[in-house]
Structures are given as C-alpha cells and as structure tokens.
Coordinates of C-alpha atoms in Angstrom, one line a residue:
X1 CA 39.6 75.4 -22.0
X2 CA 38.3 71.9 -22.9
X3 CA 41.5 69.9 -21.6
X4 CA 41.5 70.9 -18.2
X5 CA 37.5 70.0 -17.7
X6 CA 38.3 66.6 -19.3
X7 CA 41.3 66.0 -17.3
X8 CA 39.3 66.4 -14.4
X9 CA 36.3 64.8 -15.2
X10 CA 39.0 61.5 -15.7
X11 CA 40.2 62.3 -12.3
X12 CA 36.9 61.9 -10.8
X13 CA 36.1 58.9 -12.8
X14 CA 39.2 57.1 -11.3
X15 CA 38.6 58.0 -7.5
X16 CA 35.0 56.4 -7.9
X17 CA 36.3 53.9 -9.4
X18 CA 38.8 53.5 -6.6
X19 CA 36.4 53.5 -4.2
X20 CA 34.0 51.1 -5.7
X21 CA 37.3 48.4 -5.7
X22 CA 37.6 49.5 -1.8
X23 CA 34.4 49.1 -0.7
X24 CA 34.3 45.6 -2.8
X25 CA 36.6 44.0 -1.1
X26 CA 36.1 45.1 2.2
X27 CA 32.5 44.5 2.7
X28 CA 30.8 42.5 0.4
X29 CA 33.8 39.7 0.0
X30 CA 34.7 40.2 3.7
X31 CA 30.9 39.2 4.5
X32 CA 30.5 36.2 2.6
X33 CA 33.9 34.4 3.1
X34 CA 33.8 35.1 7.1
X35 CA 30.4 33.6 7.8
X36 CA 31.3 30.4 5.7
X37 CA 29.5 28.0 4.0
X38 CA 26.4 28.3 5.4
X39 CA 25.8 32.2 4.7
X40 CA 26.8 31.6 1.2
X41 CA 24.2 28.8 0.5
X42 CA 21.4 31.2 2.5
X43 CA 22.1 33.8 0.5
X44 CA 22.4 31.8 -3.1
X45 CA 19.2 30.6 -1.9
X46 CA 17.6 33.8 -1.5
X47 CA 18.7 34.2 -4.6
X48 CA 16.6 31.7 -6.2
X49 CA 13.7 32.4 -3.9
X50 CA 13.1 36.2 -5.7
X51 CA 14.2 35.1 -8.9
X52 CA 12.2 32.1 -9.4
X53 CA 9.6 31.2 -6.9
X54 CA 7.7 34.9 -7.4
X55 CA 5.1 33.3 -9.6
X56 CA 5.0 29.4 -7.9
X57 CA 4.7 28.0 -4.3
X58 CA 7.7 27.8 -2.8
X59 CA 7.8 24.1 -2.0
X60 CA 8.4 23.4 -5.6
X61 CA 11.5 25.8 -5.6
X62 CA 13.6 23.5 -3.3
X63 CA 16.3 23.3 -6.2
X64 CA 19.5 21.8 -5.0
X65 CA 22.5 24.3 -4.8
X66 CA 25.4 23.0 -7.2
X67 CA 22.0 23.0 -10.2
X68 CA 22.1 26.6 -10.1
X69 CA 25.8 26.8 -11.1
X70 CA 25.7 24.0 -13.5
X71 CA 28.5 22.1 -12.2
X72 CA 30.1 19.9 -10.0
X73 CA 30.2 20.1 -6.2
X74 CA 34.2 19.0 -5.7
X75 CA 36.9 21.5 -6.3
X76 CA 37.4 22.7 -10.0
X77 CA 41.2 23.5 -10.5
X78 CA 39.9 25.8 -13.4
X79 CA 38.2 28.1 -10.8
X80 CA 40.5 31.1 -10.6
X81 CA 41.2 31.2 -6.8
X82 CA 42.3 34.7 -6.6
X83 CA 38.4 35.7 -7.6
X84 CA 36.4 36.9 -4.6
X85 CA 34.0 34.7 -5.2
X86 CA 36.3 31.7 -5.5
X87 CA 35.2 30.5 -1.8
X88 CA 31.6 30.9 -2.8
X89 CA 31.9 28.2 -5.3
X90 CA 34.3 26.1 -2.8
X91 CA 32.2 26.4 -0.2
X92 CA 29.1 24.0 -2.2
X93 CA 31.4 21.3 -1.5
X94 CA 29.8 21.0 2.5
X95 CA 26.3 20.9 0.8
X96 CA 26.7 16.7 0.5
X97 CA 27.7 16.4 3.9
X98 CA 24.1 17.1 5.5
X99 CA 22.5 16.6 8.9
X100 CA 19.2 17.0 9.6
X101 CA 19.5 19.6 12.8
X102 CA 18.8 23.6 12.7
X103 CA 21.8 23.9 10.6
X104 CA 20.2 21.7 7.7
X105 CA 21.1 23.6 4.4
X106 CA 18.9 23.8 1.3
X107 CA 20.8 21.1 -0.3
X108 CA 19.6 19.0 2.7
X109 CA 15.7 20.1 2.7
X110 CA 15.7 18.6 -0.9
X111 CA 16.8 15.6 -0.1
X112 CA 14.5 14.9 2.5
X113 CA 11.4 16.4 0.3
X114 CA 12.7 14.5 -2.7
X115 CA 12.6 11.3 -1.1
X116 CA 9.0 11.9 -0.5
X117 CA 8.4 13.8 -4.3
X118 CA 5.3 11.8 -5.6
X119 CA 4.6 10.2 -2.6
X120 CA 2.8 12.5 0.1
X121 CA -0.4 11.6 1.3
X122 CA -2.9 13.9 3.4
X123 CA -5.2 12.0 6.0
X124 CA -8.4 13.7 6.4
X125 CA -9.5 14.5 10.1
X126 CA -12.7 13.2 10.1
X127 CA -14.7 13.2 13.1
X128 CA -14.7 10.6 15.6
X129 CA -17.7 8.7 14.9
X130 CA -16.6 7.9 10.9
X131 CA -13.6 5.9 12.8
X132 CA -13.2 5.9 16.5
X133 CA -16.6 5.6 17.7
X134 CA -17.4 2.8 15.2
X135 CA -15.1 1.0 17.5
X136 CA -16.8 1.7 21.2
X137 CA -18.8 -0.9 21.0
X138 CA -16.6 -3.5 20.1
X139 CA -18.9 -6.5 21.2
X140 CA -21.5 -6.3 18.4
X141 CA -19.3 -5.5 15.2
X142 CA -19.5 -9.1 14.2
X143 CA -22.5 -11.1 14.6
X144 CA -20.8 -14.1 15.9
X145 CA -18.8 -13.5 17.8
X146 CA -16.8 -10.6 20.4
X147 CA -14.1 -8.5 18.8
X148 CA -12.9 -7.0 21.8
X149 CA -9.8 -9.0 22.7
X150 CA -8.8 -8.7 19.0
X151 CA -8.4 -4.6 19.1
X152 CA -6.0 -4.9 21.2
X153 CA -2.0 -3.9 19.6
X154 CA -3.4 -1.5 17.6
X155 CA -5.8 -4.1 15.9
X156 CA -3.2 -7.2 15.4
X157 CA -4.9 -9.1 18.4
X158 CA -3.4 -10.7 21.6
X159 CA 0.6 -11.6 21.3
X160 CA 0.6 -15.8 20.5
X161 CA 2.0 -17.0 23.1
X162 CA 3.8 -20.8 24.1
X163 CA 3.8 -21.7 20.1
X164 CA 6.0 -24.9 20.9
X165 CA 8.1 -24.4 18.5
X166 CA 5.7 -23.8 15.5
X167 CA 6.2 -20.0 15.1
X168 CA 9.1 -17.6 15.5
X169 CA 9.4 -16.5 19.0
X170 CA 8.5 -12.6 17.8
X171 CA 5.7 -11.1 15.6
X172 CA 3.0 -13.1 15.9
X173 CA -0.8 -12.0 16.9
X174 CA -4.0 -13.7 17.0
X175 CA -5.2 -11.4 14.1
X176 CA -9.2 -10.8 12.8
X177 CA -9.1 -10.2 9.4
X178 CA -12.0 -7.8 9.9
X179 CA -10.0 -5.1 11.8
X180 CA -7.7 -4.3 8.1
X181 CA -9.3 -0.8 7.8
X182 CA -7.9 -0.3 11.7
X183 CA -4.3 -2.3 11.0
X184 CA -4.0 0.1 7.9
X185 CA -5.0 3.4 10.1
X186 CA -2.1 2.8 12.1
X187 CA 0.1 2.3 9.9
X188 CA -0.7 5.4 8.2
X189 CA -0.2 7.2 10.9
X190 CA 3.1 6.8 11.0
X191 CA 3.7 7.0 7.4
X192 CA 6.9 9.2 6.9
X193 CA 5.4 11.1 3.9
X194 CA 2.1 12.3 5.3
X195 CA 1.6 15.4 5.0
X196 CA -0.5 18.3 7.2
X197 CA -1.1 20.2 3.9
X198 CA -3.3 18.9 1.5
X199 CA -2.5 21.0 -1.4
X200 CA 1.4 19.0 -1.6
X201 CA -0.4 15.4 -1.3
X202 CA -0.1 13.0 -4.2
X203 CA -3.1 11.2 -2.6
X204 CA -6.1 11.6 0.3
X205 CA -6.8 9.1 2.7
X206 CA -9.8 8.6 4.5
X207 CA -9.5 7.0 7.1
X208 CA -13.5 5.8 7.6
X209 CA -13.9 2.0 9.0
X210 CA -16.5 1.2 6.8
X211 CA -16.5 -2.8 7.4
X212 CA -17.1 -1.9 11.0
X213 CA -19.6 0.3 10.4
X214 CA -21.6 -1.7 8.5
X215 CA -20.6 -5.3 10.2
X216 CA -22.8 -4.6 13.1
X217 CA -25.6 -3.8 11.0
X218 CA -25.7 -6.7 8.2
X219 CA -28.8 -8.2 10.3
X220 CA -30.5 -4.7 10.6
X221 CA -32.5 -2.4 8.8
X222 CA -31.1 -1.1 5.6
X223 CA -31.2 2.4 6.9
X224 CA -28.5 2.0 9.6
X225 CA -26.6 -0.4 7.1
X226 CA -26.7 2.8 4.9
X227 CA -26.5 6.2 7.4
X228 CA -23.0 6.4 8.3
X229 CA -21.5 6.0 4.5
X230 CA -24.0 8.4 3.1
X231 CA -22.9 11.0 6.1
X232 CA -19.7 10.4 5.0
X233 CA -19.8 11.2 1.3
X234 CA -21.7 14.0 1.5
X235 CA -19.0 15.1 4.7
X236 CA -16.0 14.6 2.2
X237 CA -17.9 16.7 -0.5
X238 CA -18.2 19.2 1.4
X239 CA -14.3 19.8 1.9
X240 CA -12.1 21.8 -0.5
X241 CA -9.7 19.4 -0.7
X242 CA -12.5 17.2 -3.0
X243 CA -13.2 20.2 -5.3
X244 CA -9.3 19.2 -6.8
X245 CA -9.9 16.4 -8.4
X246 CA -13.5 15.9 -7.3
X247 CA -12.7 12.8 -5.1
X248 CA -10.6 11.1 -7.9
X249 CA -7.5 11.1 -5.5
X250 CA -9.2 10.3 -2.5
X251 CA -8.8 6.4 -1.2
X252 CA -10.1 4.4 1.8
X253 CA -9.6 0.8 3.0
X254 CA -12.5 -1.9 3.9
X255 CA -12.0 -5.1 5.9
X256 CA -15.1 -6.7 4.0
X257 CA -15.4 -7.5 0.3
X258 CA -16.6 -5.3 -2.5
X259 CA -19.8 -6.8 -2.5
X260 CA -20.9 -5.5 0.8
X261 CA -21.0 -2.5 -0.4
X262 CA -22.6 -2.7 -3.2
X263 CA -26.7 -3.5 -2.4
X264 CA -28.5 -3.7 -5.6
X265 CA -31.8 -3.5 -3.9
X266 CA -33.7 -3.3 -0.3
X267 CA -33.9 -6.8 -0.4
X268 CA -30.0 -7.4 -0.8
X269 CA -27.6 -7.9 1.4
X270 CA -25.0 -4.8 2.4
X271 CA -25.0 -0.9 2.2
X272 CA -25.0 1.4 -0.9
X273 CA -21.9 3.2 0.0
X274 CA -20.3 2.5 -3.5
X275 CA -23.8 2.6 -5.2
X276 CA -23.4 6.7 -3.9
X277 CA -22.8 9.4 -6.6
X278 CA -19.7 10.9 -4.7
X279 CA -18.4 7.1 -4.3
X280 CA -17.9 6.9 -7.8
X281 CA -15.0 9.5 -7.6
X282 CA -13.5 6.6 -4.8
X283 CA -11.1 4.4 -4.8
X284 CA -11.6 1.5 -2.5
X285 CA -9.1 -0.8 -1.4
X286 CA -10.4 -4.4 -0.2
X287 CA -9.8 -7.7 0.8
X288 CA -12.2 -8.7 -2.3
X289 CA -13.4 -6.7 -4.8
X290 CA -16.1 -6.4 -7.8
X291 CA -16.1 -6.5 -11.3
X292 CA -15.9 -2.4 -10.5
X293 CA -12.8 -0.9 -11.6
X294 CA -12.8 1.7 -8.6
X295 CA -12.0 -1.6 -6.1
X296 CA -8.3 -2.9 -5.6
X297 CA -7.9 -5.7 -3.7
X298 CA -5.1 -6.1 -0.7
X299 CA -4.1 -9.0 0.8
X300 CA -6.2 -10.3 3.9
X301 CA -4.0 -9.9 7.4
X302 CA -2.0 -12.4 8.3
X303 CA -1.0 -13.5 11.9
X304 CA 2.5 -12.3 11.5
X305 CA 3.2 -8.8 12.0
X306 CA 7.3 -8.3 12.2
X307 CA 9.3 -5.5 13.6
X308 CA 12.2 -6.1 11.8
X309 CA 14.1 -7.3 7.8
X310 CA 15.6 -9.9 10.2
X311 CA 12.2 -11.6 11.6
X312 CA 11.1 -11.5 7.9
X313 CA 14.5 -13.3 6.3
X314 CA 15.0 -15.6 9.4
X315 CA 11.0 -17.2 8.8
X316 CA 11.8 -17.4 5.2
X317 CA 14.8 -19.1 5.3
X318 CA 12.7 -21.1 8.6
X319 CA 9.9 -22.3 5.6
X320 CA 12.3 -22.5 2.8
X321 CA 14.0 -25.7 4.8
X322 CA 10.9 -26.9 6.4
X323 CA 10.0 -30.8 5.7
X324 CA 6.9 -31.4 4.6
X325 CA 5.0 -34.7 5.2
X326 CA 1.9 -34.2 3.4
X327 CA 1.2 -33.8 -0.4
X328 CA -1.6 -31.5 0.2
X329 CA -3.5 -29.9 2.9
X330 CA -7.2 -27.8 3.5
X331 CA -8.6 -25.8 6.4
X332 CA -11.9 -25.2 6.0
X333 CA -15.7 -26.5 6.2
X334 CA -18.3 -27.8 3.9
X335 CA -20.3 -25.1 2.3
X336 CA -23.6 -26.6 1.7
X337 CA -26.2 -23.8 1.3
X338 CA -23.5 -22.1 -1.3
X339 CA -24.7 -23.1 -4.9
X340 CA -21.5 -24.4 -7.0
X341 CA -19.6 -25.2 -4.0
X342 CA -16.5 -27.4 -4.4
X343 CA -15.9 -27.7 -0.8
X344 CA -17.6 -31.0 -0.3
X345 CA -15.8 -32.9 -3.2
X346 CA -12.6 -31.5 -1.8
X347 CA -13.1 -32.4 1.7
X348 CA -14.5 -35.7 0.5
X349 CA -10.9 -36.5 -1.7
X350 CA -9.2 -35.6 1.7
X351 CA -10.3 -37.8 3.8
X352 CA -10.2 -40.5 1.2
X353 CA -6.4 -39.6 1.0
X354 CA -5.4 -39.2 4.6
X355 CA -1.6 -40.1 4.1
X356 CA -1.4 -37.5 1.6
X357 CA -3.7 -35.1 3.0
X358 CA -3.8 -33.0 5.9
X359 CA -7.5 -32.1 6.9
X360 CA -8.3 -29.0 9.2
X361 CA -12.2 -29.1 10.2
X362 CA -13.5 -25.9 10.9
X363 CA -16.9 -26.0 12.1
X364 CA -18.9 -23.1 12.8
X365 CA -18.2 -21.3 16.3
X366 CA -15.3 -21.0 18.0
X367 CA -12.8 -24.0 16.0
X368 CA -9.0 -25.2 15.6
X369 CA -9.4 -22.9 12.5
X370 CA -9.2 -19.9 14.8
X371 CA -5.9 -20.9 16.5
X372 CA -2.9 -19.5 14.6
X373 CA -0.9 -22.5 15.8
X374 CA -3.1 -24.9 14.7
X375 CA -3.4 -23.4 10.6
X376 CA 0.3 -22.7 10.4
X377 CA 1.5 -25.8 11.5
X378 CA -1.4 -27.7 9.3
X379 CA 0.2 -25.8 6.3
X380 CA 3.9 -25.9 7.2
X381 CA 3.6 -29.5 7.0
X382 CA 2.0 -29.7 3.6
X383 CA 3.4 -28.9 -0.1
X384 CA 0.1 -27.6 -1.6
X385 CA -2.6 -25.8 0.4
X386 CA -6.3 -25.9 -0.9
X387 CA -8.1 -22.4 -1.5
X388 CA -11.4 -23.0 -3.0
X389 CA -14.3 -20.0 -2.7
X390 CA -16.4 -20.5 -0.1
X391 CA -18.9 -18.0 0.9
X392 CA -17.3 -15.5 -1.3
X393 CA -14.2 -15.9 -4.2
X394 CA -11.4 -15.6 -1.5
X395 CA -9.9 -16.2 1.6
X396 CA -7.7 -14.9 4.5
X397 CA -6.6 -19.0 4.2
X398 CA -4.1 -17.9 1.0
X399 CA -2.3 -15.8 2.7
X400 CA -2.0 -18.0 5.8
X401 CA -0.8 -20.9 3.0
X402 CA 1.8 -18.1 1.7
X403 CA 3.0 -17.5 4.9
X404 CA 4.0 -20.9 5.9
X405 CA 5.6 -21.8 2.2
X406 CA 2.6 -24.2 1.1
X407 CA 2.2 -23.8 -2.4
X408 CA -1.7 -22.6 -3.0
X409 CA -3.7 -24.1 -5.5
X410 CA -6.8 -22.3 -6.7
X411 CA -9.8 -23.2 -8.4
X412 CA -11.0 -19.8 -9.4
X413 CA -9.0 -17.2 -11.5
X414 CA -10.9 -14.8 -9.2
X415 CA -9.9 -16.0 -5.7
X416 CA -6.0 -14.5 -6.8
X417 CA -5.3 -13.6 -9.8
X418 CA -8.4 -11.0 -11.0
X419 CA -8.0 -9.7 -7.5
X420 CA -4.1 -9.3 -6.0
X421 CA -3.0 -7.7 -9.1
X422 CA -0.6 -5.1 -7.1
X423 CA 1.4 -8.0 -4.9
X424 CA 0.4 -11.1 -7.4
X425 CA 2.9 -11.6 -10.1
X426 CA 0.9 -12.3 -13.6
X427 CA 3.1 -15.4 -13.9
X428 CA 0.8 -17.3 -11.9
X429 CA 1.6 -21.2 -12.9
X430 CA 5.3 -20.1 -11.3
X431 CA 4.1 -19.5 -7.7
X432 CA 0.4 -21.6 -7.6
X433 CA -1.5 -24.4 -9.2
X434 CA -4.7 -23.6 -10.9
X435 CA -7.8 -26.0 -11.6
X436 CA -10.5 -25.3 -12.9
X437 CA -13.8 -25.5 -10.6
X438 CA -16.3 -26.9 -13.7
X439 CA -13.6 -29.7 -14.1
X440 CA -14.0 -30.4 -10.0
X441 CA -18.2 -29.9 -10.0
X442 CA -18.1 -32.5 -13.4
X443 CA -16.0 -35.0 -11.0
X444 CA -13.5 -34.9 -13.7
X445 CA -10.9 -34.2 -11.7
X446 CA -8.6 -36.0 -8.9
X447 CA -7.2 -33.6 -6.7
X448 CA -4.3 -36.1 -5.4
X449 CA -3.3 -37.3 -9.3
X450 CA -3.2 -33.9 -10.7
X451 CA -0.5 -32.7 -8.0
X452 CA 1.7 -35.6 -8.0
X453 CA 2.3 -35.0 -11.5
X454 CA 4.0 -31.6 -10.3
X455 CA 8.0 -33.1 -10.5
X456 CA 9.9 -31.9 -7.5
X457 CA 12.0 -29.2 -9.4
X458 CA 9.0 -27.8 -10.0
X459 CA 7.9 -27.8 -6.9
X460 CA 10.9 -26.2 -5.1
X461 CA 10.9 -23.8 -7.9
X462 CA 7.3 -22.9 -6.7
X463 CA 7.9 -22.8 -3.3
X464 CA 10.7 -20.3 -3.9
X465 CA 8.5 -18.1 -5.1
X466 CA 6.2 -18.3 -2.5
X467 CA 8.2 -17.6 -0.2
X468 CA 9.6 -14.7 -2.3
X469 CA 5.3 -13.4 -1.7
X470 CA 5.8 -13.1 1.9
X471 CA 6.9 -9.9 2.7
X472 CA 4.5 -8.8 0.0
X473 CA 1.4 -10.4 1.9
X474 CA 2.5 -9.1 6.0
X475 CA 1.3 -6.0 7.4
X476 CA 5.0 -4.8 9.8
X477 CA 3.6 -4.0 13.4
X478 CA 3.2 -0.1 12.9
X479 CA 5.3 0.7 16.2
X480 CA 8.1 -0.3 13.7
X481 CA 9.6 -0.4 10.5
X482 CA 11.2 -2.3 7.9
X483 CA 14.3 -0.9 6.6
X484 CA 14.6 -2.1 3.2
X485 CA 11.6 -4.7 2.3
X486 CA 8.1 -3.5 1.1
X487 CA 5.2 -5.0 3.0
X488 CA 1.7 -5.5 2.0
X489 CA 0.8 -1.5 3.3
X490 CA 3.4 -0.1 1.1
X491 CA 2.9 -2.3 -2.2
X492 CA -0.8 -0.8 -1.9
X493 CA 0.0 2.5 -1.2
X494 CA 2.7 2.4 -4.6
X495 CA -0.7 1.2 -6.3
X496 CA -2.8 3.8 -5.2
X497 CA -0.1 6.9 -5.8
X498 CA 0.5 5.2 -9.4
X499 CA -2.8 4.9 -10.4
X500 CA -4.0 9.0 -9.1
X501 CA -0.7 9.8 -10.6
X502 CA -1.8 8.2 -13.8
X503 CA -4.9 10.3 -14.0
X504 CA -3.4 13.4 -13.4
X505 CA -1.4 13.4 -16.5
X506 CA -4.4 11.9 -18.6
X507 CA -6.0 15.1 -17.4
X508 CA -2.8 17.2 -18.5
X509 CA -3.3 15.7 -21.7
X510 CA -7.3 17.1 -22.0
X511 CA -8.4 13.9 -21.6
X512 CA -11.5 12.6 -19.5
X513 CA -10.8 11.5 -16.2
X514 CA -14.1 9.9 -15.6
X515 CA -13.3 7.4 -18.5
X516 CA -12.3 4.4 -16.8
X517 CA -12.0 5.1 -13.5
X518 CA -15.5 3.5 -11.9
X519 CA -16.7 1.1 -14.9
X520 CA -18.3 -2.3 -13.8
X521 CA -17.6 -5.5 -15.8
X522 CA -13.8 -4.7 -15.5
X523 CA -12.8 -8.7 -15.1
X524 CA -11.1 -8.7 -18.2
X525 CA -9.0 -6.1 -17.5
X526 CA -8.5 -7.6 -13.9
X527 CA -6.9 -10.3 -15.8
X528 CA -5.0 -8.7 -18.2
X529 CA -1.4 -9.7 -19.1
X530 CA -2.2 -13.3 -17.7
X531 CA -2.1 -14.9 -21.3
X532 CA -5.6 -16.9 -20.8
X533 CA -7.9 -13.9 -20.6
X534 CA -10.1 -15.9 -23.4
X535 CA -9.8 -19.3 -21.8
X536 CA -11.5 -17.8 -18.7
X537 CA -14.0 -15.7 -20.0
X538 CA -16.7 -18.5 -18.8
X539 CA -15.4 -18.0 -15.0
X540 CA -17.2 -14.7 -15.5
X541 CA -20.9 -15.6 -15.2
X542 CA -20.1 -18.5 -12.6

C-alpha cells in the first residue's frame, strides 16, 4: 500500500517541477531580455538599493553596475550563452556608452557624482544685506574714491578698450582689487559641484562681503565697523548646517587683508570679525593674511579675466617672446609716514639708473598707476619688477608683474612666500629674486649690481616659470570656463576642500580638531618647506 502513495507523491513532485521550468522561462526571462538593457540595470539596481542602502543615505550607494558582478563589462566567452541570464550580463556592456538625458543609467549617475566625490560645496543663502545690500551704495565703499563703474561685469570693471597693441584684444577689465569677495561670488555661483543639500557638501561657503562691509566704515565708529560681522556669526550659528563640524568647514573670502579684521583695541584700526568666538571655527581666505593660521591668502585680481585655454596660452606664448628693454622696473610711490619703508631708497636707485630702470609714479588720487595699459606695458618691457611692502606686506603689483612675464623680486619673505602658499611653489629662488629689506634700509645693497649678476640662462629659466604662474594667479570671467587649466578660484578652492578634508579624518582618528586650526604666530609654518625657515626668523618681528 506504500508504493502506490510514493509513486504518486513523485508524480506530483515532477508536474510542479514542470511548471516551475514553464513559468521560468516564460515570464521572468521573457521580461528581462525584451525590455533590454536598461530594465536589467533598473532592476540590478533595485537590487542594490534594498540590499545595501537600508541602513545608509542613498547618495552613497551610487555603486557602478559591472562592481556588483566582479567583472568586466566586455563580452566573456566563458559566460554560458544558453543561461537565461546570459543577456543580463551582456547587456552591462551599454553601461560605458552614457548620455546624460532621461535615459541616464546608474552607471552614468556615478560618473557624474564621482567627478564631483570630495568636492561639493553648499553656499549658504544669507540674506541680502550680508552681500547684496553691502553693495547699494556703491559710492562710499572706499574712501577715495567711487566704485561704481568698477561693479560692473560681475565685478571685473569696465572692458579695456583701444589697448594699442599692449594687451590681447579679449579679457581684459579695468579690475579694483577690492571687489575679490564679489569676483569670487560669481564664480561660485556657477561652480559645477555646488550643491542645494548641505548634508553631501565637502565644504560651506559664505558668501558675506566683508571688505565691503567694513571699507565704508574704516573712518567710522567702531560700532558700525563691527555690527554687520557680529550679525553674521551669530546668524551662521544659528543654522544646523554649523552644529556639523561647528563652523570648521565653513569658508568665506575678503578683498582686504587679515589685519583688518583683526582690531586689538578701540583705538585700532578695523573690525573684530576674526577676534569673534564663532570666527575662530572660520577659515578666511585673503588677499593678505596674519600670523593666524585660520587665514589663507589668494592672489590679488588681476586685469585679465579670459574666457578661454586659448586667451590663456596665446598671452603666454605673447610674454614668453616679449623684448624687454629695461633691466628692472617699479610702480609705485614713496611711503613716507610707513616706518621701515624701502620705497624711497628704491625709487631713489631708479631714477639714478634711468637706462636700466623703468619708473612708474603713482601719486595719490586718480594716477597712470590706475590704467591697466600704462602697468602692463611698464612691466612687459622690463626683466625684473620691484615688489617692496608698502602700506601693508603685499601688493596687487605682483600679480600684475606675473602677468606680463617680469620676473618679481621681493624684499620680504612675507609679501609671497609666507602668504601664496597654495599657487606659490616653495622653490622660490626659481621663479623670483629675494633681498633682504635690512640689507636695503643698511644701504648695503645696490639694486642694479645685484640683478645684473643674474646670467641670462637664469633669467629665461625664471621667466619660464613665471609665466608657468599665470593661469595660477587669473580669476576666468565667470560667464565662462576653462576647459583644462586651473585658475586662481579653483587652486583655492583645492586648498580649502584639502585642508576641511584633512580635519575630518583627524577627527576620525579621535583627535582634536581645534588643535591647530586658529593658532596665531603660525609664520613658521607659513614658511615651511622653503629651506631658510631659520635664516628668516628675524623677518618676524620687523
């Protein structure tokens, strides 16, 4: 009586089975080989979605396709084509031939979010008056003179026009280097990595135009130098996107030095923005900064803003051939109410050498000095360009000197070197001449001697590579893009990502991230890598 209940029991067994085989082939394998490619990666995707993206966000999960099947894309003649599946695994060959339309695949999304991995930035939406309104009244943001005409293009300044032959015929503005923090704001705008969500940003920009803000009020009372900053501090610690890191990835960008923000008492010149608890957590990026290691300086603007690599290589190659009829040049004016100042000596060896050197006066008020005609084609023509400090260590002149191919020579390690670090090489001797400003105020020194000793190998060798600097030193116009060279904006922005993304994984690690990040006496470290840290330690206290 057993055998026949077994002998059915089989019987059923093999019409299930049967059936199963059927209903296979019919269905599942008819649905996923007639819709193709596409259906297959949706639903291997799906796939990796409820699997592994239950516990995480699912921007992280954007995993390429052919990773999940640990193999190549093209055709493996080991694949058994008579599988059902066989088409599945075939069909991950489309995934490298993307486009970016509706019918993007998943393979495609991570591309584009990979090429952006590290690099997203949020822009806070601050209200109007931290930025815009700063702005309205254009006429008083700098004592001396109107701004107006110089907001114009997005804050490069009127187009140059009728050069005569002394700039390229595209790219160049009469350009304020006060209006940085608005160049910069633009730019970021269109940055192709900003992001509307803050928790996927690498960084936070804050787009405040604090030289603006307290440019119009250096003459004032030290409660409207102060107001605006301290509203805006206690605005960005207020916001949950602070709380993360408590500031320590938020950045903003100043057209005035460091020390304009840094009042040490009512009687000083400035605001106290970076004197401010919450400022602490800041990084500030500057045309000049302090000793504090929380400041980064950028370069100043220039008055050539290209829209294209071309306009770039063509004025390189334009400067790289350029004859040069004078051994040394300097723009500038006497500083005689700055203690220490060189600039007298200097202009003084000038005009006792007027063959060999090419002297721009620029007297207070409207000046030659402000015509970008008249300063590139005084540095075009000479070898080395003069950058002594004047009523700070820097000035906008370097980067006007870089741009026509005139070798700068310095006379303080802190006009370049303690300050550029993210677009200067630390090889400075190969693109500038330094000498020493105690040698110059001792009247041990002969500007016109020292240079001539420079052999001309060396000095084609320099020039090279400072004309290598200019891209690095140009803000593009930001209603355009370079396609393959990094300007000044991105070199900082690379800076700024490293150095948050540096914190984060000391903070992975347990380790403090206040240690280090705002500490003031940071010269040294400024200068680190240079080779003459020691030799320079007396440039310090000068």
């Amino acid at each position: 009586m057993d055998k026949p209940v077994s002998a059915r029991n089989w019987f059923v067994f093999l019409v299930a089975l049967s059936t199963f085989i059927v209903f296979f082939y019919a269905f599942d394998y008819a649905v996923l080989s007639a819709l193709g490619g596409n259906r297959a990666t949706y639903l291997i995707s799906n796939f990796v979605d409820s699997n592994n993206c239950s516990h995480i966000q699912k921007s992280n999960c954007s995993l390429d396709v052919p990773q999940i099947f640990n193999q190549s894309t093209s055709p493996d003649p080991s694949v058994d084509t008579d599988n059902p599946f066989s088409e599945v695994f075939q069909s991950l060959d489309q995934v490298n031939n993307l486009t970016r339309n509706k019918k993007t695949t998943l393979a495609a999304r991570t591309k584009i979010e990979d090429s952006c991995k590290g690099r997203y930035i949020y822009a806070h939406h601050l209200p109007s008056r931290f930025n815009d309104d700063v702005l309205k009244n254009c006429s008083s943001l700098v004592k001396w003179f109107d701004m107006c005409p110089y907001l114009k293009n997005l804050g490069l300044g009127p187009q140059v026009e009728n050069s005569n032959g002394v700039l390229s015929e595209k790219g160049w503005f009469a350009t304020n280097q006060f209006l940085l923090e608005v160049i910069f704001h633009e730019r970021m705008k269109r940055y192709k990595c900003l992001t509307n969500n803050s928790s996927f940003a690498d960084a936070i920009y804050v787009p405040f135009y604090a030289g603006s803000d307290v440019g119009r009020y250096l003459w004032d009372t030290i409660s409207k130098r102060d107001s605006l900053g301290s509203d805006l501090v206690k605005w960005l610690a207020q916001q949950h996107e602070w709380k993360r890191m408590w500031g320590r990835d938020h950045f903003f960008v100043s057209s005035r030095v460091g020390w304009d923000f840094r009042r040490q008492s009512d009687d000083d010149w400035g605001s106290k923005l970076m004197s401010c608890p919450e400022s602490m957590n800041l990084t500030m990026l500057t045309i000049e900064t302090t000793s504090w290691s929380n400041e980064f300086a950028i370069p100043y603007p220039t008055y050539f803003h290209p829209s294209s690599d071309n306009e770039v290589l063509q004025w390189q190659n334009r400067m790289l051939d350029r004859n040069r009829r004078y051994l040394f040049a300097f723009a500038g004016a006497p500083r005689p109410g700055v203690n220490d100042s060189i600039r007298g000596e200097i202009i003084n060896q000038c005009l006792a050498s007027r063959r060999t050197c090419n002297f721009l006066g620029c007297s207070s008020g409207k000046s030659r000095c402000d015509d970008p005609v008249e300063v590139m084609k005084v540095f075009q023509d000479s070898v080395f360009c003069l950058q002594p400090p004047g009523d700070s260590l820097t000035r906008r002149s370097t980067f006007d000197s870089i741009l026509a191919g005139c070798i700068p020579v310095f006379f303080h390690p802190f006009s370049a070197y303690g300050q550029y670090t993210w677009h200067f090489r630390r090889s400075y001797w190969k693109y500038s001449v330094f000498i020493p400003m105690d040698l110059m105020k001792e009247g041990f020194v002969n500007i016109k001697q020292v240079l001539l000793q420079v052999s001309e190998d060396e000095i084609l060798a320099m020039r090279e590579e400072v004309i290598k600097l200019i891209p690095k030193v140009i803000y593009a116009d930001p209603r355009s893009k370079l396609e393959t060279l990094e300007d000044a904006f991105d070199i900082a922005l690379k800076g700024v990502l490293n150095r948050i993304g540096k914190l984060r994984k000391n903070i992975l690690k347990g380790r403090d991230p206040s240690h280090g990040f705002a500490e003031e006496n940071s010269w040294k470290m400024k200068l680190s890598g240079i080779g003459v840290e020691k030799e320079w330690d007396r440039f310090i206290d000068l």
